[in-house]
mmCIF file with all atom_site columns, C-alpha atoms in Angstrom:
data_model
loop_
_atom_site.group_PDB
_atom_site.id
_atom_site.type_symbol
_atom_site.label_atom_id
_atom_site.label_alt_id
_atom_site.label_comp_id
_atom_site.label_asym_id
_atom_site.label_entity_id
_atom_site.label_seq_id
_atom_site.pdbx_PDB_ins_code
_atom_site.Cartn_x
_atom_site.Cartn_y
_atom_site.Cartn_z
_atom_site.occupancy
_atom_site.B_iso_or_equiv
_atom_site.pdbx_formal_charge
_atom_site.auth_seq_id
_atom_site.auth_comp_id
_atom_site.auth_asym_id
_atom_site.auth_atom_id
_atom_site.pdbx_PDB_model_num
ATOM 1   C CA . GLU A 1 1   ? 0.399   -0.192 0.071   1.00 67.00 ? 769  GLU A CA 1
ATOM 2   C CA . ASP A 1 2   ? 0.842   3.288  -0.567  1.00 73.00 ? 770  ASP A CA 1
ATOM 3   C CA . GLN A 1 3   ? 2.341   5.473  2.179   1.00 87.00 ? 771  GLN A CA 1
ATOM 4   C CA . VAL A 1 4   ? 3.481   8.539  3.405   1.00 94.00 ? 772  VAL A CA 1
ATOM 5   C CA . THR A 1 5   ? 5.201   9.842  6.128   1.00 96.00 ? 773  THR A CA 1
ATOM 6   C CA . GLN A 1 6   ? 6.289   13.049 7.539   1.00 98.00 ? 774  GLN A CA 1
ATOM 7   C CA . SER A 1 7   ? 8.291   13.533 10.421  1.00 97.00 ? 775  SER A CA 1
ATOM 8   C CA . PRO A 1 8   ? 8.653   15.668 12.873  1.00 98.00 ? 776  PRO A CA 1
ATOM 9   C CA . GLU A 1 9   ? 4.644   16.197 13.539  1.00 97.00 ? 777  GLU A CA 1
ATOM 10  C CA . ALA A 1 10  ? 5.554   19.092 15.160  1.00 98.00 ? 778  ALA A CA 1
ATOM 11  C CA . LEU A 1 11  ? 9.156   21.968 14.972  1.00 98.00 ? 779  LEU A CA 1
ATOM 12  C CA . ARG A 1 12  ? 9.923   25.143 16.689  1.00 98.00 ? 780  ARG A CA 1
ATOM 13  C CA . LEU A 1 13  ? 12.211  27.144 15.926  1.00 98.00 ? 781  LEU A CA 1
ATOM 14  C CA . GLN A 1 14  ? 14.036  30.663 16.628  1.00 98.00 ? 782  GLN A CA 1
ATOM 15  C CA . GLU A 1 15  ? 13.627  33.367 14.119  1.00 98.00 ? 783  GLU A CA 1
ATOM 16  C CA . GLY A 1 16  ? 16.677  32.391 11.506  1.00 97.00 ? 784  GLY A CA 1
ATOM 17  C CA . GLU A 1 17  ? 17.438  29.164 12.863  1.00 98.00 ? 785  GLU A CA 1
ATOM 18  C CA . SER A 1 18  ? 17.124  27.388 9.145   1.00 98.00 ? 786  SER A CA 1
ATOM 19  C CA . SER A 1 19  ? 16.101  23.540 9.840   1.00 98.00 ? 787  SER A CA 1
ATOM 20  C CA . SER A 1 20  ? 14.432  20.594 7.164   1.00 98.00 ? 788  SER A CA 1
ATOM 21  C CA . LEU A 1 21  ? 11.039  18.636 6.939   1.00 98.00 ? 789  LEU A CA 1
ATOM 22  C CA . ASN A 1 22  ? 11.034  14.836 5.760   1.00 98.00 ? 790  ASN A CA 1
ATOM 23  C CA . CYS A 1 23  ? 8.873   13.190 3.822   1.00 98.00 ? 791  CYS A CA 1
ATOM 24  C CA . SER A 1 24  ? 9.313   9.188  3.168   1.00 96.00 ? 792  SER A CA 1
ATOM 25  C CA . TYR A 1 25  ? 6.859   7.093  0.447   1.00 93.00 ? 793  TYR A CA 1
ATOM 26  C CA . THR A 1 26  ? 6.915   4.039  -0.194  1.00 88.00 ? 794  THR A CA 1
ATOM 27  C CA . VAL A 1 27  ? 4.546   3.861  -3.619  1.00 75.00 ? 795  VAL A CA 1
ATOM 28  C CA . SER A 1 28  ? 4.725   0.838  -6.814  1.00 75.00 ? 796  SER A CA 1
ATOM 29  C CA . GLY A 1 29  ? 6.064   3.917  -8.804  1.00 83.00 ? 797  GLY A CA 1
ATOM 30  C CA . LEU A 1 30  ? 6.026   7.214  -8.370  1.00 86.00 ? 798  LEU A CA 1
ATOM 31  C CA . ARG A 1 31  ? 4.508   9.853  -10.688 1.00 87.00 ? 799  ARG A CA 1
ATOM 32  C CA . GLY A 1 32  ? 5.679   13.430 -8.467  1.00 90.00 ? 800  GLY A CA 1
ATOM 33  C CA . LEU A 1 33  ? 6.028   14.593 -4.791  1.00 93.00 ? 801  LEU A CA 1
ATOM 34  C CA . PHE A 1 34  ? 4.584   17.817 -4.204  1.00 94.00 ? 802  PHE A CA 1
ATOM 35  C CA . TRP A 1 35  ? 4.784   19.845 -1.315  1.00 97.00 ? 803  TRP A CA 1
ATOM 36  C CA . TYR A 1 36  ? 1.939   22.550 0.151   1.00 97.00 ? 804  TYR A CA 1
ATOM 37  C CA . ARG A 1 37  ? 1.306   24.711 2.949   1.00 98.00 ? 805  ARG A CA 1
ATOM 38  C CA . GLN A 1 38  ? -1.438  24.595 4.848   1.00 97.00 ? 806  GLN A CA 1
ATOM 39  C CA . ASP A 1 39  ? -2.625  27.733 6.985   1.00 97.00 ? 807  ASP A CA 1
ATOM 40  C CA . PRO A 1 40  ? -5.523  27.685 9.972   1.00 95.00 ? 808  PRO A CA 1
ATOM 41  C CA . GLY A 1 41  ? -8.954  27.526 8.304   1.00 93.00 ? 809  GLY A CA 1
ATOM 42  C CA . LYS A 1 42  ? -7.496  27.359 5.390   1.00 95.00 ? 810  LYS A CA 1
ATOM 43  C CA . GLY A 1 43  ? -6.627  24.540 2.102   1.00 96.00 ? 811  GLY A CA 1
ATOM 44  C CA . PRO A 1 44  ? -3.649  23.823 1.221   1.00 96.00 ? 812  PRO A CA 1
ATOM 45  C CA . GLU A 1 45  ? -1.619  25.849 -1.094  1.00 96.00 ? 813  GLU A CA 1
ATOM 46  C CA . PHE A 1 46  ? 0.488   24.568 -3.567  1.00 94.00 ? 814  PHE A CA 1
ATOM 47  C CA . LEU A 1 47  ? 4.130   25.415 -3.150  1.00 96.00 ? 815  LEU A CA 1
ATOM 48  C CA . PHE A 1 48  ? 6.654   22.635 -5.357  1.00 93.00 ? 816  PHE A CA 1
ATOM 49  C CA . THR A 1 49  ? 6.449   19.646 -8.048  1.00 93.00 ? 817  THR A CA 1
ATOM 50  C CA . LEU A 1 50  ? 8.876   17.076 -8.218  1.00 95.00 ? 818  LEU A CA 1
ATOM 51  C CA . TYR A 1 51  ? 9.349   14.992 -10.464 1.00 91.00 ? 819  TYR A CA 1
ATOM 52  C CA . SER A 1 52  ? 12.387  12.868 -9.686  1.00 91.00 ? 820  SER A CA 1
ATOM 53  C CA . ALA A 1 53  ? 15.195  12.030 -8.272  1.00 93.00 ? 821  ALA A CA 1
ATOM 54  C CA . GLY A 1 54  ? 17.791  14.750 -7.566  1.00 96.00 ? 822  GLY A CA 1
ATOM 55  C CA . GLU A 1 55  ? 15.360  17.339 -9.018  1.00 96.00 ? 823  GLU A CA 1
ATOM 56  C CA . GLU A 1 56  ? 15.723  19.933 -6.674  1.00 97.00 ? 824  GLU A CA 1
ATOM 57  C CA . LYS A 1 57  ? 13.117  23.464 -6.471  1.00 97.00 ? 825  LYS A CA 1
ATOM 58  C CA . GLU A 1 58  ? 13.584  26.687 -4.655  1.00 97.00 ? 826  GLU A CA 1
ATOM 59  C CA . LYS A 1 59  ? 10.737  29.699 -3.359  1.00 95.00 ? 827  LYS A CA 1
ATOM 60  C CA . GLU A 1 60  ? 11.988  32.567 -1.186  1.00 95.00 ? 828  GLU A CA 1
ATOM 61  C CA . ARG A 1 61  ? 13.035  30.712 1.943   1.00 97.00 ? 829  ARG A CA 1
ATOM 62  C CA . LEU A 1 62  ? 12.099  27.098 0.873   1.00 98.00 ? 830  LEU A CA 1
ATOM 63  C CA . LYS A 1 63  ? 13.959  24.287 -0.591  1.00 98.00 ? 831  LYS A CA 1
ATOM 64  C CA . ALA A 1 64  ? 12.388  21.320 -2.050  1.00 98.00 ? 832  ALA A CA 1
ATOM 65  C CA . THR A 1 65  ? 14.545  18.520 -2.362  1.00 98.00 ? 833  THR A CA 1
ATOM 66  C CA . LEU A 1 66  ? 14.446  14.620 -3.807  1.00 96.00 ? 834  LEU A CA 1
ATOM 67  C CA . THR A 1 67  ? 15.758  11.670 -4.037  1.00 93.00 ? 835  THR A CA 1
ATOM 68  C CA . LYS A 1 68  ? 14.572  7.210  -4.639  1.00 89.00 ? 836  LYS A CA 1
ATOM 69  C CA . LYS A 1 69  ? 13.002  7.631  -1.105  1.00 92.00 ? 837  LYS A CA 1
ATOM 70  C CA . GLU A 1 70  ? 11.920  10.904 0.625   1.00 96.00 ? 838  GLU A CA 1
ATOM 71  C CA . SER A 1 71  ? 12.048  14.262 -0.242  1.00 98.00 ? 839  SER A CA 1
ATOM 72  C CA . PHE A 1 72  ? 12.882  17.962 1.890   1.00 98.00 ? 840  PHE A CA 1
ATOM 73  C CA . LEU A 1 73  ? 12.193  20.910 2.460   1.00 98.00 ? 841  LEU A CA 1
ATOM 74  C CA . HIS A 1 74  ? 14.406  22.545 3.886   1.00 98.00 ? 842  HIS A CA 1
ATOM 75  C CA . ILE A 1 75  ? 13.685  26.117 5.543   1.00 98.00 ? 843  ILE A CA 1
ATOM 76  C CA . THR A 1 76  ? 16.677  28.411 5.074   1.00 98.00 ? 844  THR A CA 1
ATOM 77  C CA . ALA A 1 77  ? 16.323  31.648 8.064   1.00 98.00 ? 845  ALA A CA 1
ATOM 78  C CA . PRO A 1 78  ? 12.508  30.958 8.530   1.00 98.00 ? 846  PRO A CA 1
ATOM 79  C CA . LYS A 1 79  ? 10.851  34.074 9.627   1.00 98.00 ? 847  LYS A CA 1
ATOM 80  C CA . PRO A 1 80  ? 7.628   34.378 11.665  1.00 98.00 ? 848  PRO A CA 1
ATOM 81  C CA . GLU A 1 81  ? 4.999   34.068 8.902   1.00 97.00 ? 849  GLU A CA 1
ATOM 82  C CA . ASP A 1 82  ? 6.165   30.972 8.262   1.00 98.00 ? 850  ASP A CA 1
ATOM 83  C CA . SER A 1 83  ? 4.787   29.263 10.372  1.00 98.00 ? 851  SER A CA 1
ATOM 84  C CA . ALA A 1 84  ? 1.595   26.929 8.975   1.00 98.00 ? 852  ALA A CA 1
ATOM 85  C CA . THR A 1 85  ? 1.429   23.668 8.463   1.00 98.00 ? 853  THR A CA 1
ATOM 86  C CA . TYR A 1 86  ? 3.529   21.484 5.838   1.00 98.00 ? 854  TYR A CA 1
ATOM 87  C CA . LEU A 1 87  ? 2.225   18.879 3.886   1.00 98.00 ? 855  LEU A CA 1
ATOM 88  C CA . CYS A 1 88  ? 3.687   16.193 1.200   1.00 96.00 ? 856  CYS A CA 1
ATOM 89  C CA . ALA A 1 89  ? 1.559   14.218 -0.876  1.00 94.00 ? 857  ALA A CA 1
ATOM 90  C CA . VAL A 1 90  ? 2.642   12.009 -3.807  1.00 92.00 ? 858  VAL A CA 1
ATOM 91  C CA . GLN A 1 91  ? 1.257   10.510 -6.924  1.00 89.00 ? 859  GLN A CA 1
ATOM 92  C CA . PHE A 1 92  ? 1.838   6.571  -8.429  1.00 83.00 ? 860  PHE A CA 1
ATOM 93  C CA . SER A 1 93  ? 1.839   5.730  -11.728 1.00 78.00 ? 861  SER A CA 1
ATOM 94  C CA . GLY A 1 94  ? -1.752  3.978  -12.514 1.00 72.00 ? 862  GLY A CA 1
ATOM 95  C CA . GLY A 1 95  ? -3.567  6.099  -9.534  1.00 65.00 ? 863  GLY A CA 1
ATOM 96  C CA . TYR A 1 96  ? -4.655  8.491  -12.595 1.00 75.00 ? 864  TYR A CA 1
ATOM 97  C CA . GLN A 1 97  ? -4.487  11.914 -10.047 1.00 82.00 ? 865  GLN A CA 1
ATOM 98  C CA . LYS A 1 98  ? -5.608  11.009 -7.119  1.00 86.00 ? 866  LYS A CA 1
ATOM 99  C CA . VAL A 1 99  ? -2.381  12.232 -4.681  1.00 89.00 ? 867  VAL A CA 1
ATOM 100 C CA . THR A 1 100 ? -1.999  10.569 -1.266  1.00 92.00 ? 868  THR A CA 1
ATOM 101 C CA . PHE A 1 101 ? -0.983  13.595 1.234   1.00 95.00 ? 869  PHE A CA 1
ATOM 102 C CA . GLY A 1 102 ? 1.238   12.623 5.142   1.00 96.00 ? 870  GLY A CA 1
ATOM 103 C CA . THR A 1 103 ? -0.257  13.880 7.737   1.00 95.00 ? 871  THR A CA 1
ATOM 104 C CA . GLY A 1 104 ? 2.016   17.049 7.699   1.00 97.00 ? 872  GLY A CA 1
ATOM 105 C CA . THR A 1 105 ? 4.423   19.248 9.965   1.00 98.00 ? 873  THR A CA 1
ATOM 106 C CA . LYS A 1 106 ? 3.049   21.875 12.001  1.00 98.00 ? 874  LYS A CA 1
ATOM 107 C CA . LEU A 1 107 ? 5.823   25.080 12.108  1.00 98.00 ? 875  LEU A CA 1
ATOM 108 C CA . GLN A 1 108 ? 6.347   27.236 14.596  1.00 98.00 ? 876  GLN A CA 1
ATOM 109 C CA . VAL A 1 109 ? 9.049   29.765 13.740  1.00 98.00 ? 877  VAL A CA 1
ATOM 110 C CA . ILE A 1 110 ? 8.916   31.817 16.651  1.00 98.00 ? 878  ILE A CA 1
ATOM 111 C CA . PRO A 1 111 ? 10.023  36.202 16.688  1.00 96.00 ? 879  PRO A CA 1
ATOM 112 C CA . GLU B 2 1   ? -9.110  35.546 -11.419 1.00 66.00 ? 1245 GLU B CA 1
ATOM 113 C CA . ALA B 2 2   ? -11.100 34.485 -8.405  1.00 80.00 ? 1246 ALA B CA 1
ATOM 114 C CA . GLY B 2 3   ? -10.211 31.206 -6.356  1.00 93.00 ? 1247 GLY B CA 1
ATOM 115 C CA . VAL B 2 4   ? -12.163 27.922 -5.863  1.00 97.00 ? 1248 VAL B CA 1
ATOM 116 C CA . THR B 2 5   ? -15.321 28.519 -3.473  1.00 97.00 ? 1249 THR B CA 1
ATOM 117 C CA . GLN B 2 6   ? -16.450 26.803 -1.560  1.00 98.00 ? 1250 GLN B CA 1
ATOM 118 C CA . PHE B 2 7   ? -19.839 26.586 0.755   1.00 96.00 ? 1251 PHE B CA 1
ATOM 119 C CA . PRO B 2 8   ? -21.021 26.699 3.841   1.00 98.00 ? 1252 PRO B CA 1
ATOM 120 C CA . SER B 2 9   ? -17.699 27.772 5.294   1.00 97.00 ? 1253 SER B CA 1
ATOM 121 C CA . HIS B 2 10  ? -19.531 24.933 8.545   1.00 97.00 ? 1254 HIS B CA 1
ATOM 122 C CA . SER B 2 11  ? -22.533 22.931 9.073   1.00 98.00 ? 1255 SER B CA 1
ATOM 123 C CA . VAL B 2 12  ? -23.932 20.765 11.945  1.00 98.00 ? 1256 VAL B CA 1
ATOM 124 C CA . ILE B 2 13  ? -25.987 18.635 11.219  1.00 97.00 ? 1257 ILE B CA 1
ATOM 125 C CA . GLU B 2 14  ? -27.455 15.874 13.780  1.00 98.00 ? 1258 GLU B CA 1
ATOM 126 C CA . LYS B 2 15  ? -27.057 12.367 12.226  1.00 97.00 ? 1259 LYS B CA 1
ATOM 127 C CA . GLY B 2 16  ? -29.304 11.062 10.231  1.00 97.00 ? 1260 GLY B CA 1
ATOM 128 C CA . GLN B 2 17  ? -29.772 14.188 8.052   1.00 98.00 ? 1261 GLN B CA 1
ATOM 129 C CA . THR B 2 18  ? -28.789 15.142 4.854   1.00 98.00 ? 1262 THR B CA 1
ATOM 130 C CA . VAL B 2 19  ? -26.519 17.422 3.429   1.00 98.00 ? 1263 VAL B CA 1
ATOM 131 C CA . THR B 2 20  ? -25.150 19.445 0.268   1.00 98.00 ? 1264 THR B CA 1
ATOM 132 C CA . LEU B 2 21  ? -21.452 21.100 0.385   1.00 98.00 ? 1265 LEU B CA 1
ATOM 133 C CA . ARG B 2 22  ? -21.550 22.846 -3.118  1.00 98.00 ? 1266 ARG B CA 1
ATOM 134 C CA . CYS B 2 23  ? -17.515 23.889 -4.513  1.00 98.00 ? 1267 CYS B CA 1
ATOM 135 C CA . ASP B 2 24  ? -17.078 26.237 -7.485  1.00 97.00 ? 1268 ASP B CA 1
ATOM 136 C CA . PRO B 2 25  ? -13.876 25.327 -9.289  1.00 96.00 ? 1269 PRO B CA 1
ATOM 137 C CA . ILE B 2 26  ? -11.667 28.606 -10.427 1.00 95.00 ? 1270 ILE B CA 1
ATOM 138 C CA . SER B 2 27  ? -12.969 29.114 -14.068 1.00 93.00 ? 1271 SER B CA 1
ATOM 139 C CA . GLY B 2 28  ? -12.401 27.373 -17.318 1.00 90.00 ? 1272 GLY B CA 1
ATOM 140 C CA . HIS B 2 29  ? -10.748 24.648 -14.711 1.00 92.00 ? 1273 HIS B CA 1
ATOM 141 C CA . ASP B 2 30  ? -12.213 21.102 -16.397 1.00 92.00 ? 1274 ASP B CA 1
ATOM 142 C CA . ASN B 2 31  ? -10.328 18.912 -13.353 1.00 94.00 ? 1275 ASN B CA 1
ATOM 143 C CA . LEU B 2 32  ? -12.245 19.066 -10.124 1.00 96.00 ? 1276 LEU B CA 1
ATOM 144 C CA . TYR B 2 33  ? -11.729 17.092 -6.785  1.00 96.00 ? 1277 TYR B CA 1
ATOM 145 C CA . TRP B 2 34  ? -12.725 16.270 -3.956  1.00 98.00 ? 1278 TRP B CA 1
ATOM 146 C CA . TYR B 2 35  ? -10.716 15.669 -0.505  1.00 97.00 ? 1279 TYR B CA 1
ATOM 147 C CA . ARG B 2 36  ? -11.831 14.739 3.077   1.00 97.00 ? 1280 ARG B CA 1
ATOM 148 C CA . ARG B 2 37  ? -9.684  15.283 6.113   1.00 97.00 ? 1281 ARG B CA 1
ATOM 149 C CA . VAL B 2 38  ? -11.700 13.287 9.002   1.00 95.00 ? 1282 VAL B CA 1
ATOM 150 C CA . MET B 2 39  ? -10.268 14.749 13.041  1.00 87.00 ? 1283 MET B CA 1
ATOM 151 C CA . GLY B 2 40  ? -6.420  13.725 12.981  1.00 83.00 ? 1284 GLY B CA 1
ATOM 152 C CA . LYS B 2 41  ? -5.745  11.799 9.889   1.00 92.00 ? 1285 LYS B CA 1
ATOM 153 C CA . GLU B 2 42  ? -4.757  12.699 6.477   1.00 95.00 ? 1286 GLU B CA 1
ATOM 154 C CA . ILE B 2 43  ? -6.097  14.331 3.890   1.00 96.00 ? 1287 ILE B CA 1
ATOM 155 C CA . LYS B 2 44  ? -7.589  11.364 1.126   1.00 96.00 ? 1288 LYS B CA 1
ATOM 156 C CA . PHE B 2 45  ? -8.916  11.972 -1.516  1.00 95.00 ? 1289 PHE B CA 1
ATOM 157 C CA . LEU B 2 46  ? -12.667 11.470 -2.403  1.00 97.00 ? 1290 LEU B CA 1
ATOM 158 C CA . LEU B 2 47  ? -13.241 11.902 -6.355  1.00 95.00 ? 1291 LEU B CA 1
ATOM 159 C CA . HIS B 2 48  ? -12.392 13.353 -9.529  1.00 95.00 ? 1292 HIS B CA 1
ATOM 160 C CA . PHE B 2 49  ? -14.542 14.682 -12.223 1.00 95.00 ? 1293 PHE B CA 1
ATOM 161 C CA . VAL B 2 50  ? -13.331 15.646 -15.890 1.00 93.00 ? 1294 VAL B CA 1
ATOM 162 C CA . LYS B 2 51  ? -15.740 18.425 -17.081 1.00 94.00 ? 1295 LYS B CA 1
ATOM 163 C CA . GLU B 2 52  ? -18.988 16.756 -15.747 1.00 95.00 ? 1296 GLU B CA 1
ATOM 164 C CA . SER B 2 53  ? -17.356 13.150 -16.446 1.00 95.00 ? 1297 SER B CA 1
ATOM 165 C CA . LYS B 2 54  ? -16.042 11.336 -13.218 1.00 95.00 ? 1298 LYS B CA 1
ATOM 166 C CA . GLN B 2 55  ? -12.791 10.504 -13.810 1.00 92.00 ? 1299 GLN B CA 1
ATOM 167 C CA . ASP B 2 56  ? -11.645 8.510  -10.292 1.00 93.00 ? 1300 ASP B CA 1
ATOM 168 C CA . GLU B 2 57  ? -14.306 7.889  -7.663  1.00 94.00 ? 1301 GLU B CA 1
ATOM 169 C CA . SER B 2 58  ? -12.343 4.908  -5.745  1.00 93.00 ? 1302 SER B CA 1
ATOM 170 C CA . GLY B 2 59  ? -11.804 7.859  -2.556  1.00 94.00 ? 1303 GLY B CA 1
ATOM 171 C CA . MET B 2 60  ? -15.525 7.559  -2.219  1.00 96.00 ? 1304 MET B CA 1
ATOM 172 C CA . PRO B 2 61  ? -16.291 5.600  1.207   1.00 94.00 ? 1305 PRO B CA 1
ATOM 173 C CA . ASN B 2 62  ? -19.886 4.482  0.562   1.00 94.00 ? 1306 ASN B CA 1
ATOM 174 C CA . ASN B 2 63  ? -23.141 4.791  -1.578  1.00 95.00 ? 1307 ASN B CA 1
ATOM 175 C CA . ARG B 2 64  ? -24.397 7.860  1.174   1.00 97.00 ? 1308 ARG B CA 1
ATOM 176 C CA . PHE B 2 65  ? -21.491 9.977  -0.292  1.00 98.00 ? 1309 PHE B CA 1
ATOM 177 C CA . LEU B 2 66  ? -23.141 10.722 -3.611  1.00 98.00 ? 1310 LEU B CA 1
ATOM 178 C CA . ALA B 2 67  ? -21.007 14.069 -6.033  1.00 98.00 ? 1311 ALA B CA 1
ATOM 179 C CA . GLU B 2 68  ? -21.792 15.505 -8.970  1.00 97.00 ? 1312 GLU B CA 1
ATOM 180 C CA . ARG B 2 69  ? -20.751 18.310 -11.393 1.00 97.00 ? 1313 ARG B CA 1
ATOM 181 C CA . THR B 2 70  ? -23.504 20.087 -13.298 1.00 85.00 ? 1314 THR B CA 1
ATOM 182 C CA . GLY B 2 71  ? -22.827 20.955 -16.792 1.00 87.00 ? 1315 GLY B CA 1
ATOM 183 C CA . GLY B 2 72  ? -18.588 20.703 -16.406 1.00 85.00 ? 1316 GLY B CA 1
ATOM 184 C CA . THR B 2 73  ? -18.818 23.773 -13.555 1.00 93.00 ? 1317 THR B CA 1
ATOM 185 C CA . TYR B 2 74  ? -19.973 23.460 -9.216  1.00 97.00 ? 1318 TYR B CA 1
ATOM 186 C CA . SER B 2 75  ? -19.935 20.368 -7.507  1.00 98.00 ? 1319 SER B CA 1
ATOM 187 C CA . THR B 2 76  ? -21.706 19.228 -5.206  1.00 98.00 ? 1320 THR B CA 1
ATOM 188 C CA . LEU B 2 77  ? -21.020 16.126 -2.694  1.00 98.00 ? 1321 LEU B CA 1
ATOM 189 C CA . LYS B 2 78  ? -24.479 15.404 -0.436  1.00 98.00 ? 1322 LYS B CA 1
ATOM 190 C CA . VAL B 2 79  ? -23.977 12.757 2.488   1.00 98.00 ? 1323 VAL B CA 1
ATOM 191 C CA . GLN B 2 80  ? -26.882 11.170 3.221   1.00 97.00 ? 1324 GLN B CA 1
ATOM 192 C CA . PRO B 2 81  ? -28.161 10.031 5.798   1.00 97.00 ? 1325 PRO B CA 1
ATOM 193 C CA . ALA B 2 82  ? -24.921 11.459 7.748   1.00 97.00 ? 1326 ALA B CA 1
ATOM 194 C CA . GLU B 2 83  ? -23.400 9.261  10.351  1.00 97.00 ? 1327 GLU B CA 1
ATOM 195 C CA . LEU B 2 84  ? -21.401 11.056 13.204  1.00 97.00 ? 1328 LEU B CA 1
ATOM 196 C CA . GLU B 2 85  ? -17.859 9.680  11.013  1.00 96.00 ? 1329 GLU B CA 1
ATOM 197 C CA . ASP B 2 86  ? -18.240 11.631 7.752   1.00 97.00 ? 1330 ASP B CA 1
ATOM 198 C CA . SER B 2 87  ? -17.300 14.737 10.846  1.00 98.00 ? 1331 SER B CA 1
ATOM 199 C CA . GLY B 2 88  ? -14.122 16.084 9.467   1.00 97.00 ? 1332 GLY B CA 1
ATOM 200 C CA . VAL B 2 89  ? -13.364 18.906 6.637   1.00 98.00 ? 1333 VAL B CA 1
ATOM 201 C CA . TYR B 2 90  ? -14.033 18.197 3.005   1.00 98.00 ? 1334 TYR B CA 1
ATOM 202 C CA . PHE B 2 91  ? -12.067 19.918 0.456   1.00 98.00 ? 1335 PHE B CA 1
ATOM 203 C CA . CYS B 2 92  ? -12.270 20.811 -3.086  1.00 98.00 ? 1336 CYS B CA 1
ATOM 204 C CA . ALA B 2 93  ? -9.048  21.917 -5.819  1.00 96.00 ? 1337 ALA B CA 1
ATOM 205 C CA . SER B 2 94  ? -9.530  22.353 -9.021  1.00 95.00 ? 1338 SER B CA 1
ATOM 206 C CA . SER B 2 95  ? -6.933  22.028 -11.735 1.00 92.00 ? 1339 SER B CA 1
ATOM 207 C CA . GLN B 2 96  ? -7.071  23.284 -15.304 1.00 85.00 ? 1340 GLN B CA 1
ATOM 208 C CA . ASP B 2 97  ? -4.771  20.832 -17.137 1.00 74.00 ? 1341 ASP B CA 1
ATOM 209 C CA . GLY B 2 98  ? -4.800  17.887 -14.137 1.00 66.00 ? 1342 GLY B CA 1
ATOM 210 C CA . ARG B 2 99  ? -0.935  19.222 -13.898 1.00 61.00 ? 1343 ARG B CA 1
ATOM 211 C CA . LEU B 2 100 ? 0.171   16.622 -11.102 1.00 65.00 ? 1344 LEU B CA 1
ATOM 212 C CA . GLY B 2 101 ? -0.876  17.674 -7.902  1.00 65.00 ? 1345 GLY B CA 1
ATOM 213 C CA . GLY B 2 102 ? -0.359  21.337 -8.245  1.00 80.00 ? 1346 GLY B CA 1
ATOM 214 C CA . TYR B 2 103 ? -4.298  21.760 -7.288  1.00 90.00 ? 1347 TYR B CA 1
ATOM 215 C CA . THR B 2 104 ? -5.889  25.179 -5.970  1.00 94.00 ? 1348 THR B CA 1
ATOM 216 C CA . PHE B 2 105 ? -8.142  24.260 -3.260  1.00 96.00 ? 1349 PHE B CA 1
ATOM 217 C CA . GLY B 2 106 ? -10.687 25.758 -1.320  1.00 97.00 ? 1350 GLY B CA 1
ATOM 218 C CA . SER B 2 107 ? -10.815 26.580 1.951   1.00 97.00 ? 1351 SER B CA 1
ATOM 219 C CA . GLY B 2 108 ? -13.055 23.960 2.846   1.00 97.00 ? 1352 GLY B CA 1
ATOM 220 C CA . THR B 2 109 ? -16.345 23.078 4.463   1.00 98.00 ? 1353 THR B CA 1
ATOM 221 C CA . ARG B 2 110 ? -15.573 21.553 7.927   1.00 97.00 ? 1354 ARG B CA 1
ATOM 222 C CA . LEU B 2 111 ? -19.236 19.308 8.445   1.00 98.00 ? 1355 LEU B CA 1
ATOM 223 C CA . THR B 2 112 ? -20.004 18.048 12.403  1.00 98.00 ? 1356 THR B CA 1
ATOM 224 C CA . VAL B 2 113 ? -22.031 15.286 12.655  1.00 98.00 ? 1357 VAL B CA 1
ATOM 225 C CA . VAL B 2 114 ? -23.920 15.391 16.536  1.00 97.00 ? 1358 VAL B CA 1
#
C-alpha cells in the first residue's frame, strides 16, 4: 500500500534558525511528489512539484529536494510568517490524478 | 482570478440528516477534486471529475456519498444519511490541465455530525 510519512509532527524554531522537514514514501512507481503549505482555516496552498530523484526546487526561503525514497523541505532563516503546516503528497503510476497526503509537519517560528 | 469557493464554510447536522456541500472551481478548470480530512488523520482523496464525468471515484467511502458536477461547472457532494464518522473537513480543488498535484484548493467545509 502506498504510504507517505512526514517527520517531525511538529517543529518549533527560533527566527533565523534553519532546519529541514522530511517526507518519506513507499509507492509503486512515483509519478510526482508535491509540497503544500496550509494555514489554519484555509485549504492547502501548492508550493512545489518534484518528479525525479536529484531534482530541486526553490521559492524564497524554501528549498525542496527529492531522492528515491524521500524528500526534504529545507527552510533557511525562517521568519514568523513561515509558521504553518507543511504537507507532502505523492502521486503514483496508475492512480489517475489522485494524490496521497502525509499528515503534515506543524512548523512554528518564534520571533 | 477568483479562487475555488466552497460553501457552507461550516455545517452542523444531526445524525441521519442530509447535507449538501457545494464547490465552485476556478473558471475554465476542467478538473475538479474532492478530498476530506477526518480528525487527526491525513487528507484523503474522494473523487475526481473531468468536466461533468467522474474520472476516478475510488475514494468514495460508501453509497451514502453522492457527487455531481452539473454541466462541468460547480460540483455538489451530498451525504445522506449522515453518520458521526462523516465529520471532518471537506476540501474541493481544481486544476486547468490536470497538472500533477498542482491543485488550487478551496478553504474547505467543516462538517460536524452530532
